[in-house]
PDB file of C-alpha atoms and ligand atoms in Angstrom:
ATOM      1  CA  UNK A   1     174.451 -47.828  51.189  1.00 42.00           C
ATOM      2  CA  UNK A   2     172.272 -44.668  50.568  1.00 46.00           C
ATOM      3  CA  UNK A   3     171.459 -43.608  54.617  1.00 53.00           C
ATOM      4  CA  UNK A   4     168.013 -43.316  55.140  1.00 80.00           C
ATOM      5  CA  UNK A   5     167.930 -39.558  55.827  1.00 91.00           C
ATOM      6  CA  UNK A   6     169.617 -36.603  54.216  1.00 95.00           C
ATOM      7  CA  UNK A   7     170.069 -33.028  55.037  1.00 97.00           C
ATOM      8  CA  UNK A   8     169.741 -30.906  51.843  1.00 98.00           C
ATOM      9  CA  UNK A   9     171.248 -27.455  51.643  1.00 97.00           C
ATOM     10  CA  UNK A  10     169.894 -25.242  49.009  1.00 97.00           C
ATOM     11  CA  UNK A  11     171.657 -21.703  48.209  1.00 96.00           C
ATOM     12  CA  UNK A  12     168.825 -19.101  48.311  1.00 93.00           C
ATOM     13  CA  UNK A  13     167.221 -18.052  44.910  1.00 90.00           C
ATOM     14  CA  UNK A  14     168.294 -15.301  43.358  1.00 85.00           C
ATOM     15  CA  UNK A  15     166.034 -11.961  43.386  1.00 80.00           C
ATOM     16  CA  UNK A  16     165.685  -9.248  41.518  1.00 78.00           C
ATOM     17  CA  UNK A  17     165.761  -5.464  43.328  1.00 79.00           C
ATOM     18  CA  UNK A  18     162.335  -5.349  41.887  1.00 80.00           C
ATOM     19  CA  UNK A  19     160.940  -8.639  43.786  1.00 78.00           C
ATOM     20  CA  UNK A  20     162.946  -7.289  46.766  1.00 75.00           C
ATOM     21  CA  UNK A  21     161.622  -3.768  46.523  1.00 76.00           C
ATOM     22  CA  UNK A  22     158.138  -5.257  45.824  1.00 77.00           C
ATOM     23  CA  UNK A  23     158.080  -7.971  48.331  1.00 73.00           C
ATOM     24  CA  UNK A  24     157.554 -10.618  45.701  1.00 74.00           C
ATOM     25  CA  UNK A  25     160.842 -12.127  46.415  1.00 75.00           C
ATOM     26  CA  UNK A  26     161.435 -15.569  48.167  1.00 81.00           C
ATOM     27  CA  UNK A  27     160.869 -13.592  51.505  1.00 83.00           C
ATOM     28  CA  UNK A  28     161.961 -13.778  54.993  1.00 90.00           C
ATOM     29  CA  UNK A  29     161.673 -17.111  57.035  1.00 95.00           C
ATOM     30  CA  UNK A  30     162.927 -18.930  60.118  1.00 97.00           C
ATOM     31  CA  UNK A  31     163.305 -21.899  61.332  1.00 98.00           C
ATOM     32  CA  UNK A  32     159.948 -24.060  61.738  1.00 98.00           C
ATOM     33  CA  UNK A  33     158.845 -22.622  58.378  1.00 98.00           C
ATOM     34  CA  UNK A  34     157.858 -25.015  55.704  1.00 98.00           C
ATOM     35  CA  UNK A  35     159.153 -25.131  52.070  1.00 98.00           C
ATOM     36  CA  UNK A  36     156.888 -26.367  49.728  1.00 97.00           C
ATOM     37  CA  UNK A  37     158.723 -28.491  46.576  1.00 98.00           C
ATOM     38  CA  UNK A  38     156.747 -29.614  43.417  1.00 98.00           C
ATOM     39  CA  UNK A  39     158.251 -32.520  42.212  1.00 98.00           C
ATOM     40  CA  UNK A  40     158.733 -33.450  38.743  1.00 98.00           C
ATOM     41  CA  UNK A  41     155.731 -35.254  37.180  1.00 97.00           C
ATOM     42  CA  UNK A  42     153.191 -34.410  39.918  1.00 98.00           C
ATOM     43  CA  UNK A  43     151.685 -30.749  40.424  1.00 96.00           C
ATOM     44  CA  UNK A  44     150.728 -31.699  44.116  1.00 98.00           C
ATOM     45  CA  UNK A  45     153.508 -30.267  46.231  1.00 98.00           C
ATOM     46  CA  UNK A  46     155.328 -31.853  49.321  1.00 98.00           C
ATOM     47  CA  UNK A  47     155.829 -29.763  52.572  1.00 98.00           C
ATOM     48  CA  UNK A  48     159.514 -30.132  54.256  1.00 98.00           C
ATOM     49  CA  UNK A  49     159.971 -28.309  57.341  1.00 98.00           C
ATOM     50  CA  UNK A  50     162.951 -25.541  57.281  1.00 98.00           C
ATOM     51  CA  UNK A  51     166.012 -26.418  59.366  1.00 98.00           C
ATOM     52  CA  UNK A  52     167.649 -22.956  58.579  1.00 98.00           C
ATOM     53  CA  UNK A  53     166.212 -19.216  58.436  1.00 97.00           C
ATOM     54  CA  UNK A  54     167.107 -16.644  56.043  1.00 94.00           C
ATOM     55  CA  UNK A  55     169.810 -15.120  58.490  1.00 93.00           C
ATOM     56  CA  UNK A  56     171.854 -18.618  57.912  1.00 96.00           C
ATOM     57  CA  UNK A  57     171.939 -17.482  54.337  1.00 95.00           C
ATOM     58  CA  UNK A  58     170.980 -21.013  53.014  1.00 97.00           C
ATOM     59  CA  UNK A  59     167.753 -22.589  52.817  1.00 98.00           C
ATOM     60  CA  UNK A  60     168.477 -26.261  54.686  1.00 98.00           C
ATOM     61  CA  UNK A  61     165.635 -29.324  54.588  1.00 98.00           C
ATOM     62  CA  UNK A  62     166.296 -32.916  56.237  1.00 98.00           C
ATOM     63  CA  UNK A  63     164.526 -35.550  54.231  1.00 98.00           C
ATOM     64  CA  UNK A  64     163.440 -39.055  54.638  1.00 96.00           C
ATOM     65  CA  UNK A  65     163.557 -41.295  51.306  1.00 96.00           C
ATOM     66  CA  UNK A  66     160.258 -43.106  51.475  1.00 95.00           C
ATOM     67  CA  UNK A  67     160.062 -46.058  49.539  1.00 94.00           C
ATOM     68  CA  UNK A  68     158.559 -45.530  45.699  1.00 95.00           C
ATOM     69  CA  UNK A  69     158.496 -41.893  46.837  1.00 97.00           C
ATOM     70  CA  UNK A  70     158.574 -39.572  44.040  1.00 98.00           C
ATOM     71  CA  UNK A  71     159.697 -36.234  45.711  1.00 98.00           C
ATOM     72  CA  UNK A  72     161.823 -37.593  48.342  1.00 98.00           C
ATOM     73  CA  UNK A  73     163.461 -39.840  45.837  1.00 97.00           C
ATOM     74  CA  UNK A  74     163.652 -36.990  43.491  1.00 97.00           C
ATOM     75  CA  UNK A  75     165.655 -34.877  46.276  1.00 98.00           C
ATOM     76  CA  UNK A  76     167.930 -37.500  47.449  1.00 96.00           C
ATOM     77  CA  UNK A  77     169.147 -38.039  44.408  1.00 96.00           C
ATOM     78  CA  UNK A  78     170.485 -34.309  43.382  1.00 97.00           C
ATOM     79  CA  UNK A  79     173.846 -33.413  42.703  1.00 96.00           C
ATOM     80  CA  UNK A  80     175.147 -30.383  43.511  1.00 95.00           C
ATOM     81  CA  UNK A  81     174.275 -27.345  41.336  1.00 93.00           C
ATOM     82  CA  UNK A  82     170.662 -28.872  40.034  1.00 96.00           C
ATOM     83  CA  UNK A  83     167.695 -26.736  41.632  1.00 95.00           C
ATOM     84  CA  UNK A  84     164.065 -27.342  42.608  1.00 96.00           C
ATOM     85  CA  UNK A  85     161.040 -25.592  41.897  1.00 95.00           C
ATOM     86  CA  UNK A  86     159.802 -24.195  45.816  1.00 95.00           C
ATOM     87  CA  UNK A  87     158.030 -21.937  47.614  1.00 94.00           C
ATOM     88  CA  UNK A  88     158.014 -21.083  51.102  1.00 95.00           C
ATOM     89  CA  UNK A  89     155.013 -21.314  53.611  1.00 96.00           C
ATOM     90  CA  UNK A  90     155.085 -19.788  56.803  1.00 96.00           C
ATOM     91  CA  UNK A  91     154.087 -21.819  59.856  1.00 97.00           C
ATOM     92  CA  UNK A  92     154.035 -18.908  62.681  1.00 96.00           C
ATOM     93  CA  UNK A  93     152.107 -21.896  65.222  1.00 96.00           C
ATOM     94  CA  UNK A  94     155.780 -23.687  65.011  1.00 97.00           C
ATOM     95  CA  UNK A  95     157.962 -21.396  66.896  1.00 97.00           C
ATOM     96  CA  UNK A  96     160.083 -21.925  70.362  1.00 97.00           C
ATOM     97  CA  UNK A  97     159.143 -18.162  70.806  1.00 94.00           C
ATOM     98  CA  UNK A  98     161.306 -15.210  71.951  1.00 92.00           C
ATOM     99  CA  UNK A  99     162.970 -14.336  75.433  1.00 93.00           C
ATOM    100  CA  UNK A 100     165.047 -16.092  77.911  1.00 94.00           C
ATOM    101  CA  UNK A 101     162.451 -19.375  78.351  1.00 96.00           C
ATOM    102  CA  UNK A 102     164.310 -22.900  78.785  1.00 98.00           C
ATOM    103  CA  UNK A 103     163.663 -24.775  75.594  1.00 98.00           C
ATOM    104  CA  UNK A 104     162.942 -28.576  75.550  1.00 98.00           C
ATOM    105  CA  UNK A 105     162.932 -29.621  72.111  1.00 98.00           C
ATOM    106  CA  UNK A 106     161.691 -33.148  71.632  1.00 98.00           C
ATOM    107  CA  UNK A 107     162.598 -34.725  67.789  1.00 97.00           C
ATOM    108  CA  UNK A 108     162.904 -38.385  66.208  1.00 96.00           C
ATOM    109  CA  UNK A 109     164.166 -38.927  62.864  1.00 95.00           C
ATOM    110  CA  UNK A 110     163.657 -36.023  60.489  1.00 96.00           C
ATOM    111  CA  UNK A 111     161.814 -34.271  63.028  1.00 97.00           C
ATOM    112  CA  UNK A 112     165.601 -32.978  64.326  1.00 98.00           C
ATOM    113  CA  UNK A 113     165.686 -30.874  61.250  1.00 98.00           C
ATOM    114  CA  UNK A 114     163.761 -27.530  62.393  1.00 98.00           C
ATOM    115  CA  UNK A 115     164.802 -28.268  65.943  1.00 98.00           C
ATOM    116  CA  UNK A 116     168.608 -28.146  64.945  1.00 98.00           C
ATOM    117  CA  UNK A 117     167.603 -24.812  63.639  1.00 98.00           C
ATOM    118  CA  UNK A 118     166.202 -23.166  66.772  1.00 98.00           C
ATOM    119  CA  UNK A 119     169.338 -24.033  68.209  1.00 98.00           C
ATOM    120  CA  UNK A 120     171.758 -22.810  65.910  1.00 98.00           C
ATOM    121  CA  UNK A 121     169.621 -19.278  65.639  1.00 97.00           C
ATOM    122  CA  UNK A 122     170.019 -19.645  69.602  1.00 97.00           C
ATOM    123  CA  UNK A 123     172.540 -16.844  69.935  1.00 96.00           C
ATOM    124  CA  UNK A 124     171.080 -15.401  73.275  1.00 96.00           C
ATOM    125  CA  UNK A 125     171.863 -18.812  74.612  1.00 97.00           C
ATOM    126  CA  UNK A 126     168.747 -20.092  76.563  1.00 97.00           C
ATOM    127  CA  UNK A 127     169.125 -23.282  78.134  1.00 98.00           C
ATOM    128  CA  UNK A 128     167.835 -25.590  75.370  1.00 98.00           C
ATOM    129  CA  UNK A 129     167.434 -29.486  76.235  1.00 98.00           C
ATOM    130  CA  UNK A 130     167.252 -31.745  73.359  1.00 98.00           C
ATOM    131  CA  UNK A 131     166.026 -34.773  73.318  1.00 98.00           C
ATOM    132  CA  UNK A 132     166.698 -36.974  69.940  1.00 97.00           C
ATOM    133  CA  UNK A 133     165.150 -40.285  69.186  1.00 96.00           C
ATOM    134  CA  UNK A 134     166.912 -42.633  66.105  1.00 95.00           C
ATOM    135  CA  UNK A 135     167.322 -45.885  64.925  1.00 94.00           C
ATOM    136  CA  UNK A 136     171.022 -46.387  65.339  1.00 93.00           C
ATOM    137  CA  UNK A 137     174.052 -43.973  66.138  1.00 93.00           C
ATOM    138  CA  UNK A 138     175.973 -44.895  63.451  1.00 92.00           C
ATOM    139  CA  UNK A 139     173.791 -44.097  60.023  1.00 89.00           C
ATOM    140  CA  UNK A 140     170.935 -41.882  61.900  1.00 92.00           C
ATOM    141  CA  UNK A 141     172.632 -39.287  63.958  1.00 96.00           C
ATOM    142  CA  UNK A 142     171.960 -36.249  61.906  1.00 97.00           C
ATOM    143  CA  UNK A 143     173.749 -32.840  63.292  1.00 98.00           C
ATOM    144  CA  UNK A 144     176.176 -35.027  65.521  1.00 97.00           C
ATOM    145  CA  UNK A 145     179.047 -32.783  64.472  1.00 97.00           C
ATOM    146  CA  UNK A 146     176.961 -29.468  65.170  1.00 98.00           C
ATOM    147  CA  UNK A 147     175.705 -30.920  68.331  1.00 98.00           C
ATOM    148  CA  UNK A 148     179.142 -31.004  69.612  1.00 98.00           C
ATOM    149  CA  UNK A 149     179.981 -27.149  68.544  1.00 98.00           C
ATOM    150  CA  UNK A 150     176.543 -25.613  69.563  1.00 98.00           C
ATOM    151  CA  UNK A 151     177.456 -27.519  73.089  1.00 98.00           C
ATOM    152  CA  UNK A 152     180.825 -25.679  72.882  1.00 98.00           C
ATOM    153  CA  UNK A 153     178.909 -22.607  71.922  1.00 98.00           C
ATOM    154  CA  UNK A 154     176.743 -22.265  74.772  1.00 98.00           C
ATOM    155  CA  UNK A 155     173.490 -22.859  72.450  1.00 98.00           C
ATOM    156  CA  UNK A 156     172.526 -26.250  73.322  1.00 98.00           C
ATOM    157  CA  UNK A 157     173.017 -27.192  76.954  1.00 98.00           C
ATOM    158  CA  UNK A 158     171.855 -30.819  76.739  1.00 97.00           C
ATOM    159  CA  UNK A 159     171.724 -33.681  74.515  1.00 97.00           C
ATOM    160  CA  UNK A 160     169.735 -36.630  75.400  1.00 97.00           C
ATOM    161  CA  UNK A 161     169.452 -39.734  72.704  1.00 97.00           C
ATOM    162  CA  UNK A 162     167.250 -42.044  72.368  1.00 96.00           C
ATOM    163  CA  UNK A 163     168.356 -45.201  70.138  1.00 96.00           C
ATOM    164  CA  UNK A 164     165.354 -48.010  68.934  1.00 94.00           C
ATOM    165  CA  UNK A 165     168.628 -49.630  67.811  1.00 91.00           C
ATOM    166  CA  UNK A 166     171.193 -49.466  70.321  1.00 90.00           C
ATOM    167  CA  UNK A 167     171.506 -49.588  74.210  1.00 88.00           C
ATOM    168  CA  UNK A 168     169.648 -47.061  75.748  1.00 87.00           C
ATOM    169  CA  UNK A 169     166.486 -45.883  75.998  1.00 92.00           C
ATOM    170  CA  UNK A 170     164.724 -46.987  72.845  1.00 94.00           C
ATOM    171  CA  UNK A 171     162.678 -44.343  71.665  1.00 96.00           C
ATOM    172  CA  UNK A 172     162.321 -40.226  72.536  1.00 96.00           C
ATOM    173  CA  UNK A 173     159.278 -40.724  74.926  1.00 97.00           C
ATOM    174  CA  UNK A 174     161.575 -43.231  77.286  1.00 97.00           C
ATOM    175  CA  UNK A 175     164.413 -41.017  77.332  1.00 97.00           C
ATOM    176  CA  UNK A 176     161.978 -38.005  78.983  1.00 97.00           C
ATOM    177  CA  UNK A 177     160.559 -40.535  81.266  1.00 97.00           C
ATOM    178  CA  UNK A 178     163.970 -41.416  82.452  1.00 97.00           C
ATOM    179  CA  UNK A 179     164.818 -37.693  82.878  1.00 97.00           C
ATOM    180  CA  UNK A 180     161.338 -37.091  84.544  1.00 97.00           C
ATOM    181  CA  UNK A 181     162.147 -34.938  87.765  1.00 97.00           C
ATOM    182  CA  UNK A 182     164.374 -32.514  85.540  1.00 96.00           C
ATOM    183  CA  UNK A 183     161.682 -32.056  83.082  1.00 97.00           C
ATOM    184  CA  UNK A 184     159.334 -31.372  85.473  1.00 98.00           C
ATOM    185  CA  UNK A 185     161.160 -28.880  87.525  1.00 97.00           C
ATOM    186  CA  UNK A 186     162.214 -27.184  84.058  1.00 97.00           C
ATOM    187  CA  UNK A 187     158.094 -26.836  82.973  1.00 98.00           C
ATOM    188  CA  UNK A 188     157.162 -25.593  86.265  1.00 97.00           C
ATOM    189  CA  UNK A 189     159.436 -23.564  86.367  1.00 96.00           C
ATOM    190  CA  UNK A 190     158.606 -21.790  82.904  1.00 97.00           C
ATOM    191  CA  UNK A 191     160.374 -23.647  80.380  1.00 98.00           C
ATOM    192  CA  UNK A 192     158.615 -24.253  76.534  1.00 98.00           C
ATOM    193  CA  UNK A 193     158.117 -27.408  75.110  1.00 98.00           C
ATOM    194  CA  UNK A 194     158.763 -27.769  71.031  1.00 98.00           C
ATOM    195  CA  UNK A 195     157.845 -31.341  69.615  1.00 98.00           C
ATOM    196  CA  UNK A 196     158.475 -32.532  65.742  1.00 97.00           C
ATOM    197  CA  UNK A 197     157.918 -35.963  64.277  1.00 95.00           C
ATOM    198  CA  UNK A 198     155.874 -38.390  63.316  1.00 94.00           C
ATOM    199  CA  UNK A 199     152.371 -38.952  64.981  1.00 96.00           C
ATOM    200  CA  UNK A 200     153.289 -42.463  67.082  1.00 95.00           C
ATOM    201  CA  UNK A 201     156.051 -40.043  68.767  1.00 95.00           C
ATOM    202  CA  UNK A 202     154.257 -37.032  69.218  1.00 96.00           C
ATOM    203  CA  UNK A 203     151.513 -39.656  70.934  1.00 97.00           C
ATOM    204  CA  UNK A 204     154.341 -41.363  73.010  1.00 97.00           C
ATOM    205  CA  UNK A 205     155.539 -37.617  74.302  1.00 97.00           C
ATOM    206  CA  UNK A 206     152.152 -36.579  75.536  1.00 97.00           C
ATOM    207  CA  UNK A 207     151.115 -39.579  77.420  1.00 98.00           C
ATOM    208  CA  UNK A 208     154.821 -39.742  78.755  1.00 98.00           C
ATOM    209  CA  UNK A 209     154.571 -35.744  79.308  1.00 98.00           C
ATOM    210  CA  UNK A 210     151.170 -36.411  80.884  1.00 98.00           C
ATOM    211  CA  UNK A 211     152.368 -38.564  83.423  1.00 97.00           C
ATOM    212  CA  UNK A 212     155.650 -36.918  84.311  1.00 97.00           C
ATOM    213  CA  UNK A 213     153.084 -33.756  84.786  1.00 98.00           C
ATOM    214  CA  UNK A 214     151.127 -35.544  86.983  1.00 97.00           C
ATOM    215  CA  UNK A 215     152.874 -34.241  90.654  1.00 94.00           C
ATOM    216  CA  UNK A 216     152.692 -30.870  89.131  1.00 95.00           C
ATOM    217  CA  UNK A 217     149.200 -29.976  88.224  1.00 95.00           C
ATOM    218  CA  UNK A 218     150.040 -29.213  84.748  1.00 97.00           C
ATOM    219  CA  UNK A 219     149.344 -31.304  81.442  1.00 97.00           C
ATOM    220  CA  UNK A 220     150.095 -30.771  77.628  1.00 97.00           C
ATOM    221  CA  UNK A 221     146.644 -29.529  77.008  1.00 97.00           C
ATOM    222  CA  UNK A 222     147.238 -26.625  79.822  1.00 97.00           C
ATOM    223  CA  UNK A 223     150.635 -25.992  78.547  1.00 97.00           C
ATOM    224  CA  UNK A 224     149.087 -26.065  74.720  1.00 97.00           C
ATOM    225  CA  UNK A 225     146.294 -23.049  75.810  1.00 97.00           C
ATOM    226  CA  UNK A 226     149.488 -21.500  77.856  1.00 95.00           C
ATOM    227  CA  UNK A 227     151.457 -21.419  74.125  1.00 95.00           C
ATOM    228  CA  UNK A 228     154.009 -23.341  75.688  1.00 96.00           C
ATOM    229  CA  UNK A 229     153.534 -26.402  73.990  1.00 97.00           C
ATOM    230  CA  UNK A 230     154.405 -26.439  70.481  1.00 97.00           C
ATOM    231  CA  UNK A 231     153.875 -29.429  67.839  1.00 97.00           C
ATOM    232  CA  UNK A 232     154.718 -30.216  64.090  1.00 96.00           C
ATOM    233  CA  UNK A 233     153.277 -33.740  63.553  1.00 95.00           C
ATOM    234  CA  UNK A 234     153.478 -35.331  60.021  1.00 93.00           C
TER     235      UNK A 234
HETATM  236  C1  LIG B   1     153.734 -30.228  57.635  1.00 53.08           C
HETATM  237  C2  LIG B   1     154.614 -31.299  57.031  1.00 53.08           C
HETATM  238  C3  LIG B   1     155.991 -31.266  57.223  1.00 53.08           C
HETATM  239  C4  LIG B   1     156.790 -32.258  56.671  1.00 53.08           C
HETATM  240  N1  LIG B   1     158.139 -32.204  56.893  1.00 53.08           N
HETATM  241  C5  LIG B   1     158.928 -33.186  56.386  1.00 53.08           C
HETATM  242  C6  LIG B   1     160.345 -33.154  56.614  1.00 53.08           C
HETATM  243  O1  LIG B   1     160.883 -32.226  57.246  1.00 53.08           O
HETATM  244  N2  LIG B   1     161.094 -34.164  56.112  1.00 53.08           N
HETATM  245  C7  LIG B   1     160.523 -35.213  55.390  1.00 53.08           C
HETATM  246  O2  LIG B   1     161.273 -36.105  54.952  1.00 53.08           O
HETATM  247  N3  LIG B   1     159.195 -35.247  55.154  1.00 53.08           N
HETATM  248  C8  LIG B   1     158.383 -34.268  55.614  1.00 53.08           C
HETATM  249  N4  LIG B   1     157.043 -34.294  55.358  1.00 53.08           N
HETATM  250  C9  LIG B   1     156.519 -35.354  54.450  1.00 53.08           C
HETATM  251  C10 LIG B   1     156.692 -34.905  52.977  1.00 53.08           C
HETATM  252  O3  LIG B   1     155.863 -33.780  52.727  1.00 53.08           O
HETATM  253  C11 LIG B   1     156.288 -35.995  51.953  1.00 53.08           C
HETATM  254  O4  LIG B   1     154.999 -36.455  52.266  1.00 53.08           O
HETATM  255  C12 LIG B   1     157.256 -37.179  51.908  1.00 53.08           C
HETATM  256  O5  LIG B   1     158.571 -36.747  51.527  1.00 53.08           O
HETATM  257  C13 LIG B   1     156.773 -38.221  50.879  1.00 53.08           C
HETATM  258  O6  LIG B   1     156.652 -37.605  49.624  1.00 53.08           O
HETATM  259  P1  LIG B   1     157.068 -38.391  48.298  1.00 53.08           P
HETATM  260  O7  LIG B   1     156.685 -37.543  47.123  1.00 53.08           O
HETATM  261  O8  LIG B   1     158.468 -38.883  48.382  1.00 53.08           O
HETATM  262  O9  LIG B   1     156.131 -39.654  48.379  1.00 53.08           O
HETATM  263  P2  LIG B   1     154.835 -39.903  47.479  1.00 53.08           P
HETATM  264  O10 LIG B   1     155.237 -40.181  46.087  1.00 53.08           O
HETATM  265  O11 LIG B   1     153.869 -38.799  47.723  1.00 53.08           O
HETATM  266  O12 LIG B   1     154.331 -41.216  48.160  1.00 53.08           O
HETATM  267  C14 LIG B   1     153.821 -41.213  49.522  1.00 53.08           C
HETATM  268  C15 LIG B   1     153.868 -42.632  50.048  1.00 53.08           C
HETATM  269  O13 LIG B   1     153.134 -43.497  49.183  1.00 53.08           O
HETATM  270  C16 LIG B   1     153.942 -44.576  48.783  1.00 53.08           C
HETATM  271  N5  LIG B   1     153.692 -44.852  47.343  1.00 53.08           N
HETATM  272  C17 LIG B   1     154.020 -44.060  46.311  1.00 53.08           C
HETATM  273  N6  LIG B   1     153.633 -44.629  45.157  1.00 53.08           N
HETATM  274  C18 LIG B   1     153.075 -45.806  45.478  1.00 53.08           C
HETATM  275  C19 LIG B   1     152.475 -46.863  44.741  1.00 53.08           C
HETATM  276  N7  LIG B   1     152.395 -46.820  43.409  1.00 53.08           N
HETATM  277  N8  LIG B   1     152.000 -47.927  45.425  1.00 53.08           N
HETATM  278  C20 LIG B   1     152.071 -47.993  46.754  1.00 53.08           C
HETATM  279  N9  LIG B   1     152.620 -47.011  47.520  1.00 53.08           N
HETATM  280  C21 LIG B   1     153.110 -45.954  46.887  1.00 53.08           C
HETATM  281  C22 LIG B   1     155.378 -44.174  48.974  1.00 53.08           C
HETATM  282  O14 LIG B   1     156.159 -45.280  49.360  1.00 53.08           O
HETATM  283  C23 LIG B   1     155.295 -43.182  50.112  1.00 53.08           C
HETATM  284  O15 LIG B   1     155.479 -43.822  51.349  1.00 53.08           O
HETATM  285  C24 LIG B   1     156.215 -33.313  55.911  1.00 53.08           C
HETATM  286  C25 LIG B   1     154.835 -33.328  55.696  1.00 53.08           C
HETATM  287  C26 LIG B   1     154.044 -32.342  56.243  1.00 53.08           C
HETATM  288  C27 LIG B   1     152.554 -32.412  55.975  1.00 53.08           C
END
């Protein structure tokens, strides 16, 4: 059975001195950064947020196949060696920022993509807490392997899952509620917050940030005019 979600991994284009030398070249990106992919048959391109930057040397996507979807379809279905026609888009608001911060990063389904990037360009090794929301272990657990070596690595501290579709808490928001006095302690205490998903969970993690905020004095709106908040809803 094709699995739901797929991580893509694209070499980088090819560029001429010329484009280098001019700056007309595919350009420098990071993690958080969107690539923009024109399908076949439709002008109107689709946004997919980066999961690599341009010191991984690749350019990596993860991609939900929606239904009658013409670009996702259109991507799950490449074999090796075809191309795309892309562009890249910078997205500067979508960044866990620089310096020695704890990181929670907050993701459900796709949303994991650009978050498993920050942590693999985490070579300084911050303490990064990652929270993951999926359907089920066993078809949706993108990055499990790389989990396991960033861990090793010193890039990723924690791992927290959240499975709609297995024991457990059942969805991202839960599994934060659960780990509520942490959290806390880790936001007062300085640490950034970096959310990506759909809009439901970005809802769920406010109101459950909101309340887990609550003995504090902070909320999401302070921490959003702080910069310490970050979101990339779709
Ligand atoms: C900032 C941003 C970041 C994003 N990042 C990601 C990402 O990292 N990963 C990811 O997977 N997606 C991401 N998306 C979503 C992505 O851009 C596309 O919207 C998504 O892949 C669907 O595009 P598509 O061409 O496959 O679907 P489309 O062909 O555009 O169709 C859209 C929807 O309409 C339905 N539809 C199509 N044709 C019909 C029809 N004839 N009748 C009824 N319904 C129909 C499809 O089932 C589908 O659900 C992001 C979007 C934004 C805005």
């Amino acid at each position: 059975m094709q699995a739901p979600t797929s991580i893509l991994r694209f070499a980088l284009p090819r560029e001429s001195l010329w484009q280098r030398l001019t700056g007309h070249g595919f350009g420098r990106f990071s993690a958080g950064d969107l690539l923009g992919i024109v399908p076949d048959g439709s002008e109107l391109p689709r946004l997919y947020s980066l999961a690599s930057g341009r010191r991984d040397g690749f350019i990596e996507i993860v991609v939900r196949k929606h239904p009658g979807g013409l670009c996702s379809g259109q991507l799950v279905g490449l074999e090796p060696g075809q191309t795309v026609r892309a562009f890249l888009r910078r997205h500067p608001d979508f960044k866990p920022g620089s310096g020695h911060a704890p990181l929670i990063l907050i993701g459900a389904g796709t949303g994991v993509g650009p978050l498993a990037g920050f942590i693999r360009d985490n070579t300084g090794r911050r303490p990064v807490h990652l929270f993951f929301g999926m359907r089920h272990p066993d078809s949706d657990f993108l990055y499990d392997r790389e989990l396991i070596e960033w861990r090793a690595q010193g890039r990723l501290e924690r791992l927290t899952t959240a499975t709609s579709r297995a024991a457990g808490p059942p969805y991202a928001q839960d599994a934060l509620r659960a780990e509520a006095t942490p959290v806390a302690e880790a936001i007062r205490s300085g640490a950034r917050v970096v959310v990506c998903g759909g809009q439901g969970m970005a809802r769920g993690v406010s109101e459950a940030l909101e309340e887990i905020l609550a003995p504090t004095g902070l909320t999401p709106a302070v921490l959003k005019e702080e910069g310490r908040y970050v979101e990339d809803i779709y």
